[in-house]
PDB file of C-alpha atoms in Angstrom:
ATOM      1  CA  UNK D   1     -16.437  -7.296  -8.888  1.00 55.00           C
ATOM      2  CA  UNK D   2     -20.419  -7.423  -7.870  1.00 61.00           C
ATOM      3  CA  UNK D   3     -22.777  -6.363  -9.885  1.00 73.00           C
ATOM      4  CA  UNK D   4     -25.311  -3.816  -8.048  1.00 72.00           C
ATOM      5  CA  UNK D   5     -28.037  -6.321  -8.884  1.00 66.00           C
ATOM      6  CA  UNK D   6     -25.562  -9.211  -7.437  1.00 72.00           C
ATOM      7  CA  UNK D   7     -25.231  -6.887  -4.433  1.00 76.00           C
ATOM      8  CA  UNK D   8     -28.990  -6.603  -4.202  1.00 73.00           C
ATOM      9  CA  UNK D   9     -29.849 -10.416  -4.601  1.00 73.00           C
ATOM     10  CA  UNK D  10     -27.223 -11.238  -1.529  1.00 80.00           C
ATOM     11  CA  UNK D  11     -29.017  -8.529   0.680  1.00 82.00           C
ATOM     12  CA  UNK D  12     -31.956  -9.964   0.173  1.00 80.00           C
ATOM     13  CA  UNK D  13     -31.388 -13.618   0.481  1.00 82.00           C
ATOM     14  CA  UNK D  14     -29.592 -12.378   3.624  1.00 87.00           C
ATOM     15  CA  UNK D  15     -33.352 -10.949   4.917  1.00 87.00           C
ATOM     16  CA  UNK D  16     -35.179 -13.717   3.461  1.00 88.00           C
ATOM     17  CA  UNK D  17     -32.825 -15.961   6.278  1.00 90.00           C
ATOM     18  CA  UNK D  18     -32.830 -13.637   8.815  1.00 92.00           C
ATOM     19  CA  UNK D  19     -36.834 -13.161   8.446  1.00 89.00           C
ATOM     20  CA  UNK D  20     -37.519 -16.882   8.573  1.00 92.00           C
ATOM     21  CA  UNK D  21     -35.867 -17.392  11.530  1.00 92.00           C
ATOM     22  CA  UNK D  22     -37.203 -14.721  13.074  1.00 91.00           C
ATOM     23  CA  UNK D  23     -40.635 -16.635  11.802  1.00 89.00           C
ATOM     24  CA  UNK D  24     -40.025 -20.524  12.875  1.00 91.00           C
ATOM     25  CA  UNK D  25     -39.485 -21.291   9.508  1.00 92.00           C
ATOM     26  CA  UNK D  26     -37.162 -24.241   8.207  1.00 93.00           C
ATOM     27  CA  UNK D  27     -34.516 -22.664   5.897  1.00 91.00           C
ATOM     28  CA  UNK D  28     -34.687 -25.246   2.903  1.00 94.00           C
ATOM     29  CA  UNK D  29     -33.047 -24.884  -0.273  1.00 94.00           C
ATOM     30  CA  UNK D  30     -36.807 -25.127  -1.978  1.00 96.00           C
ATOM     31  CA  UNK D  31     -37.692 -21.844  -0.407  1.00 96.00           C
ATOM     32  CA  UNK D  32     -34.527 -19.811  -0.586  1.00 94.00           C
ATOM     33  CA  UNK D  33     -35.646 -20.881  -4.673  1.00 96.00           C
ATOM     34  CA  UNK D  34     -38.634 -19.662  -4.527  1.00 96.00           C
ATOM     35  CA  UNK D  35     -37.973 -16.832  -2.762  1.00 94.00           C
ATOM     36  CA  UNK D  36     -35.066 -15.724  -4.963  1.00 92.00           C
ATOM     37  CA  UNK D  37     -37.126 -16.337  -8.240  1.00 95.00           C
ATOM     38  CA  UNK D  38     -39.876 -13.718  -6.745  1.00 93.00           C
ATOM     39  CA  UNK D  39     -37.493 -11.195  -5.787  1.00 89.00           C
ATOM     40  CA  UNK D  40     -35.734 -11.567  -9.442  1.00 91.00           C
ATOM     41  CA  UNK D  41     -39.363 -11.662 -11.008  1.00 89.00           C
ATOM     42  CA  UNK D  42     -40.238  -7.827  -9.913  1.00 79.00           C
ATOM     43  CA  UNK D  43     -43.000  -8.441 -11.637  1.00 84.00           C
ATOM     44  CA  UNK D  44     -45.414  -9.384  -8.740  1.00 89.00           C
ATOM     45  CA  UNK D  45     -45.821 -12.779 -10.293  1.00 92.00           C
ATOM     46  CA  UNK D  46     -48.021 -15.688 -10.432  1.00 91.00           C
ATOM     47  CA  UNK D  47     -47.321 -19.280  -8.705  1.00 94.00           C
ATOM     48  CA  UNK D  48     -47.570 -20.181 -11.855  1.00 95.00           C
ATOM     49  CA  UNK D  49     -45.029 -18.067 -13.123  1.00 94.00           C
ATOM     50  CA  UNK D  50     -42.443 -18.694 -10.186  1.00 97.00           C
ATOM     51  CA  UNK D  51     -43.490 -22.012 -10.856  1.00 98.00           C
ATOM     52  CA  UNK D  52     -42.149 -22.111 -14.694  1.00 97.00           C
ATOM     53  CA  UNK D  53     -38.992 -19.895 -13.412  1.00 97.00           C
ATOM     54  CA  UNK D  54     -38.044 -22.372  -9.942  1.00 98.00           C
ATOM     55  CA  UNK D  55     -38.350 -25.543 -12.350  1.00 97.00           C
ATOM     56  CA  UNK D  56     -35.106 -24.703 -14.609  1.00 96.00           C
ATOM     57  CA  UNK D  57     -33.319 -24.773 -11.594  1.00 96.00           C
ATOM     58  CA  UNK D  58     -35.167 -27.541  -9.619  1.00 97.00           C
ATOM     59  CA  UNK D  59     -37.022 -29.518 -12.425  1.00 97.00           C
ATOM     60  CA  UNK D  60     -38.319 -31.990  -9.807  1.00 97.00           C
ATOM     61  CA  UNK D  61     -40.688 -29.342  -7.585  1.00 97.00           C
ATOM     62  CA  UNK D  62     -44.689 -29.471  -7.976  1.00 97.00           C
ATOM     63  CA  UNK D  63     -46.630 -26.317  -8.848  1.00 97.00           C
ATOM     64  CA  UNK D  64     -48.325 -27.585  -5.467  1.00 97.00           C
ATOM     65  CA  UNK D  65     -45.111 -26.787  -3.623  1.00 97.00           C
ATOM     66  CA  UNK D  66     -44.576 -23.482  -4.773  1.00 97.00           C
ATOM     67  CA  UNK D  67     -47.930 -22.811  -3.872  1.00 96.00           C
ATOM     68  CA  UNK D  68     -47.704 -24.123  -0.346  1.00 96.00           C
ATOM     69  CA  UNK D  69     -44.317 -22.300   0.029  1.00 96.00           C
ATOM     70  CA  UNK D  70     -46.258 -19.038  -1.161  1.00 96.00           C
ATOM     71  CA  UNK D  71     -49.173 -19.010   1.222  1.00 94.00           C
ATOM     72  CA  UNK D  72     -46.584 -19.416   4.072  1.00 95.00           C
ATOM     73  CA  UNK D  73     -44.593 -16.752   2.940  1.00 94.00           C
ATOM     74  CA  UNK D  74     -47.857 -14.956   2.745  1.00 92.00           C
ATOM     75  CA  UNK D  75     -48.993 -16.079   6.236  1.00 91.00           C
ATOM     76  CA  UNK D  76     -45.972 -14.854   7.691  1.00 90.00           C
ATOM     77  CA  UNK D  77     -45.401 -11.593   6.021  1.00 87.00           C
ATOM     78  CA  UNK D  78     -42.459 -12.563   3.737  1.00 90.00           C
ATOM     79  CA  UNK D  79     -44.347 -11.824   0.865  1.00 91.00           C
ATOM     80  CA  UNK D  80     -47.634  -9.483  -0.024  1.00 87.00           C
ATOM     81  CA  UNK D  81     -50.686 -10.108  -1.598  1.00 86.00           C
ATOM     82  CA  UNK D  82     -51.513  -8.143  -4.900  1.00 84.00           C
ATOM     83  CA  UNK D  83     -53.969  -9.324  -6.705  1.00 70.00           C
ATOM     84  CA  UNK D  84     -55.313  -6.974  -9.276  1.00 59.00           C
ATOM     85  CA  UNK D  85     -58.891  -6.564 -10.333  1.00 58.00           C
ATOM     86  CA  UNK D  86     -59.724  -9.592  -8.168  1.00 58.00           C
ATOM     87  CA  UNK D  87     -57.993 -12.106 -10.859  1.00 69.00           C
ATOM     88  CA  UNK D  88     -55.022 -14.722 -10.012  1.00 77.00           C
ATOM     89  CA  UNK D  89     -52.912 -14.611  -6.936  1.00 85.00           C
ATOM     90  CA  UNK D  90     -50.181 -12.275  -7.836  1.00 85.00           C
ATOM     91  CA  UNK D  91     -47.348 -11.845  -4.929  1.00 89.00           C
ATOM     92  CA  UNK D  92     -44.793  -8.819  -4.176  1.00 87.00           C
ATOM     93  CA  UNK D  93     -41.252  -9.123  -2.214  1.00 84.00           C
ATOM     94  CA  UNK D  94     -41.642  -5.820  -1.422  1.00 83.00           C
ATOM     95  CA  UNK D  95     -43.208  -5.662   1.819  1.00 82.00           C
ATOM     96  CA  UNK D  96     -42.420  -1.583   1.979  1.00 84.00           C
ATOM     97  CA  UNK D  97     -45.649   0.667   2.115  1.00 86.00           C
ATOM     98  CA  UNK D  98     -46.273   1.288  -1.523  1.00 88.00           C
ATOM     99  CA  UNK D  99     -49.104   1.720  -3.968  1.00 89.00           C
ATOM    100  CA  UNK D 100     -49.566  -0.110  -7.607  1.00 88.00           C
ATOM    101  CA  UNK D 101     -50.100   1.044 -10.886  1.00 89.00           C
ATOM    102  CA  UNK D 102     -52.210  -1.816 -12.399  1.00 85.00           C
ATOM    103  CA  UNK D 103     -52.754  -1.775 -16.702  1.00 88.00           C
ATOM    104  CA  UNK D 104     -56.011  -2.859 -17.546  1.00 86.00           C
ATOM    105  CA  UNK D 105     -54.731  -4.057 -20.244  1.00 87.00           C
ATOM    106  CA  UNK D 106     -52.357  -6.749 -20.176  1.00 87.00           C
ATOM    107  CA  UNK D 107     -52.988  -6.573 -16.131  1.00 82.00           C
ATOM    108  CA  UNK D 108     -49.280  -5.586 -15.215  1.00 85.00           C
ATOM    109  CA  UNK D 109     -48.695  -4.698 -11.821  1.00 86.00           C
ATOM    110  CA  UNK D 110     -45.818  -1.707 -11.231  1.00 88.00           C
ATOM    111  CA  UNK D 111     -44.540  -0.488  -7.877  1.00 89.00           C
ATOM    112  CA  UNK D 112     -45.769   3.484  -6.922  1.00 90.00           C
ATOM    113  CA  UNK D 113     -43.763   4.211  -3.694  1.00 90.00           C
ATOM    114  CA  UNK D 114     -45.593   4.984  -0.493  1.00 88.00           C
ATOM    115  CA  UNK D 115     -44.245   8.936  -1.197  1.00 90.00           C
ATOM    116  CA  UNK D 116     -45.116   9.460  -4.659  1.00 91.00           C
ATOM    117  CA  UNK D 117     -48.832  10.008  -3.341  1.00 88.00           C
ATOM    118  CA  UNK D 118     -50.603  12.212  -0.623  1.00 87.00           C
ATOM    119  CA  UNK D 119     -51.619   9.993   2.090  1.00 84.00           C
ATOM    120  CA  UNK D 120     -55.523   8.818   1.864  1.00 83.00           C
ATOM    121  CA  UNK D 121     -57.374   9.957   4.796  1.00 85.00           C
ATOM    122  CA  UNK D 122     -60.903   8.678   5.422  1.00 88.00           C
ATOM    123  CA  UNK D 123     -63.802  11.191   5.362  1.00 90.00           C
ATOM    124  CA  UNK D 124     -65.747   9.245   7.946  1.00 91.00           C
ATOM    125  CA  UNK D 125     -65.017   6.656  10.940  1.00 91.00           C
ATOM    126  CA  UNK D 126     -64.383   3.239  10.181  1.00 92.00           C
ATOM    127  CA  UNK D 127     -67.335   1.098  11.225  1.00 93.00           C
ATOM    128  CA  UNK D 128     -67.323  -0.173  14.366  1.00 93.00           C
ATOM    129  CA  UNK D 129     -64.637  -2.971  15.311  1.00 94.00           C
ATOM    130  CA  UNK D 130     -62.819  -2.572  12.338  1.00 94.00           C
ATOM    131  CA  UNK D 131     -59.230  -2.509  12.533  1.00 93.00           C
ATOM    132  CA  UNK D 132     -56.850  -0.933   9.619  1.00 88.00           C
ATOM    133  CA  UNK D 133     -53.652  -2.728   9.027  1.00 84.00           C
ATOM    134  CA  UNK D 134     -52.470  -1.164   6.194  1.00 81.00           C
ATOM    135  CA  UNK D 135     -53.892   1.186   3.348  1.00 84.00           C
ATOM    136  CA  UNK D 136     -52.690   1.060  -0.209  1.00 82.00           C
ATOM    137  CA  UNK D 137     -53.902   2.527  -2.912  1.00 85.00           C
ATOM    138  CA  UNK D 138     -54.448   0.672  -6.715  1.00 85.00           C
ATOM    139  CA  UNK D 139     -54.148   3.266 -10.152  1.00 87.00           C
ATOM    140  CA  UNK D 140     -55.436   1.696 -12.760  1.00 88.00           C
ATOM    141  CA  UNK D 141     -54.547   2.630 -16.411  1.00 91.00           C
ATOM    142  CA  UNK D 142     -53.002   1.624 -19.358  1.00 93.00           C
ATOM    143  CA  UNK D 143     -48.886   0.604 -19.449  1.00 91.00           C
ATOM    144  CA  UNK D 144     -47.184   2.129 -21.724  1.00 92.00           C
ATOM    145  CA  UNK D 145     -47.201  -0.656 -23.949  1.00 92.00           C
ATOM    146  CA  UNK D 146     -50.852  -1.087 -24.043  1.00 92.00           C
ATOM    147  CA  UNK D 147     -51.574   2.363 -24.836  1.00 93.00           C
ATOM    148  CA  UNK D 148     -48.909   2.551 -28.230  1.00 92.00           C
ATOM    149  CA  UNK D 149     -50.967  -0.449 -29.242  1.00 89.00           C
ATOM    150  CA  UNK D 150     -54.440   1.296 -27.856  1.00 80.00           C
ATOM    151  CA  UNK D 151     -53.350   4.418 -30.085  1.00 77.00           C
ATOM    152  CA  UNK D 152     -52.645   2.518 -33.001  1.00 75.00           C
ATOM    153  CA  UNK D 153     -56.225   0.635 -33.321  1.00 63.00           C
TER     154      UNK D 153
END
């Protein structure tokens, strides 16, 4: 019997195809990888990171390849860009409207659905020529880790 995280990984790897068809992109084994280790991650990892996880399993890939694999899965929308208090690259396989709770401490990134907040609405017009695509909003705070170890100092 499947496991509901089994369940989960198939659905996605099932997108992931679909998606880079839909996209041009050559289905290699590399990427389905890559893009598996993200999705497991959760974390809204590093290349580095998916880099160290992706090299148990294919000990010959370059931290180069992960990292060209990752901007195209950024280019084409297969993956977003979080990238907390303007450090490392840091992706997301969640491509849903959300928000992020970022920890200033050890700079973990957590998921805040799209619903869990009001929506933002702007006070004033955009400037001129400027086009939204997409508005998400950043919390920053302490994890609950950090702040045990905050109250404990």
């Amino acid at each position: 019997m499947a496991t509901t995280a089994t369940r989960r990984s198939e659905v996605e790897l099932r997108a992931f195809r679909d998606r880079c068809r839909a996209a041009g992109l050559a289905l290699t084994h590399q990427r389905e990888v890559i893009y598996r280790a993200v999705c497991a991650m959760r974390n809204h990892p590093t290349p580095e990171a998916i880099y160290e996880r992706v090299k148990a399993e294919i000990p010959s890939i370059s931290l180069g390849t992960v990292y060209k694999n990752v901007k195209t899965f950024l280019d084409t929308g297969l993956l977003r860009e979080v990238s907390p208090m303007h450090g490392s690259l840091r992706v997301d396989a969640n491509t849903m409207e959300h928000h992020h709770l970022i920890c200033t401490g050890c700079r973990s990134v957590s998921d805040l659905g799209a619903d869990d907040l009001e929506p933002a609405r702007l006070r004033r017009p955009l400037p001129e020529g400027f086009v939204l695509r997409r508005c998400a909003v950043e919390l920053y705070g302490l994890c609950a880790s950090c702040a045990a170890q905050s109250d404990q100092s």
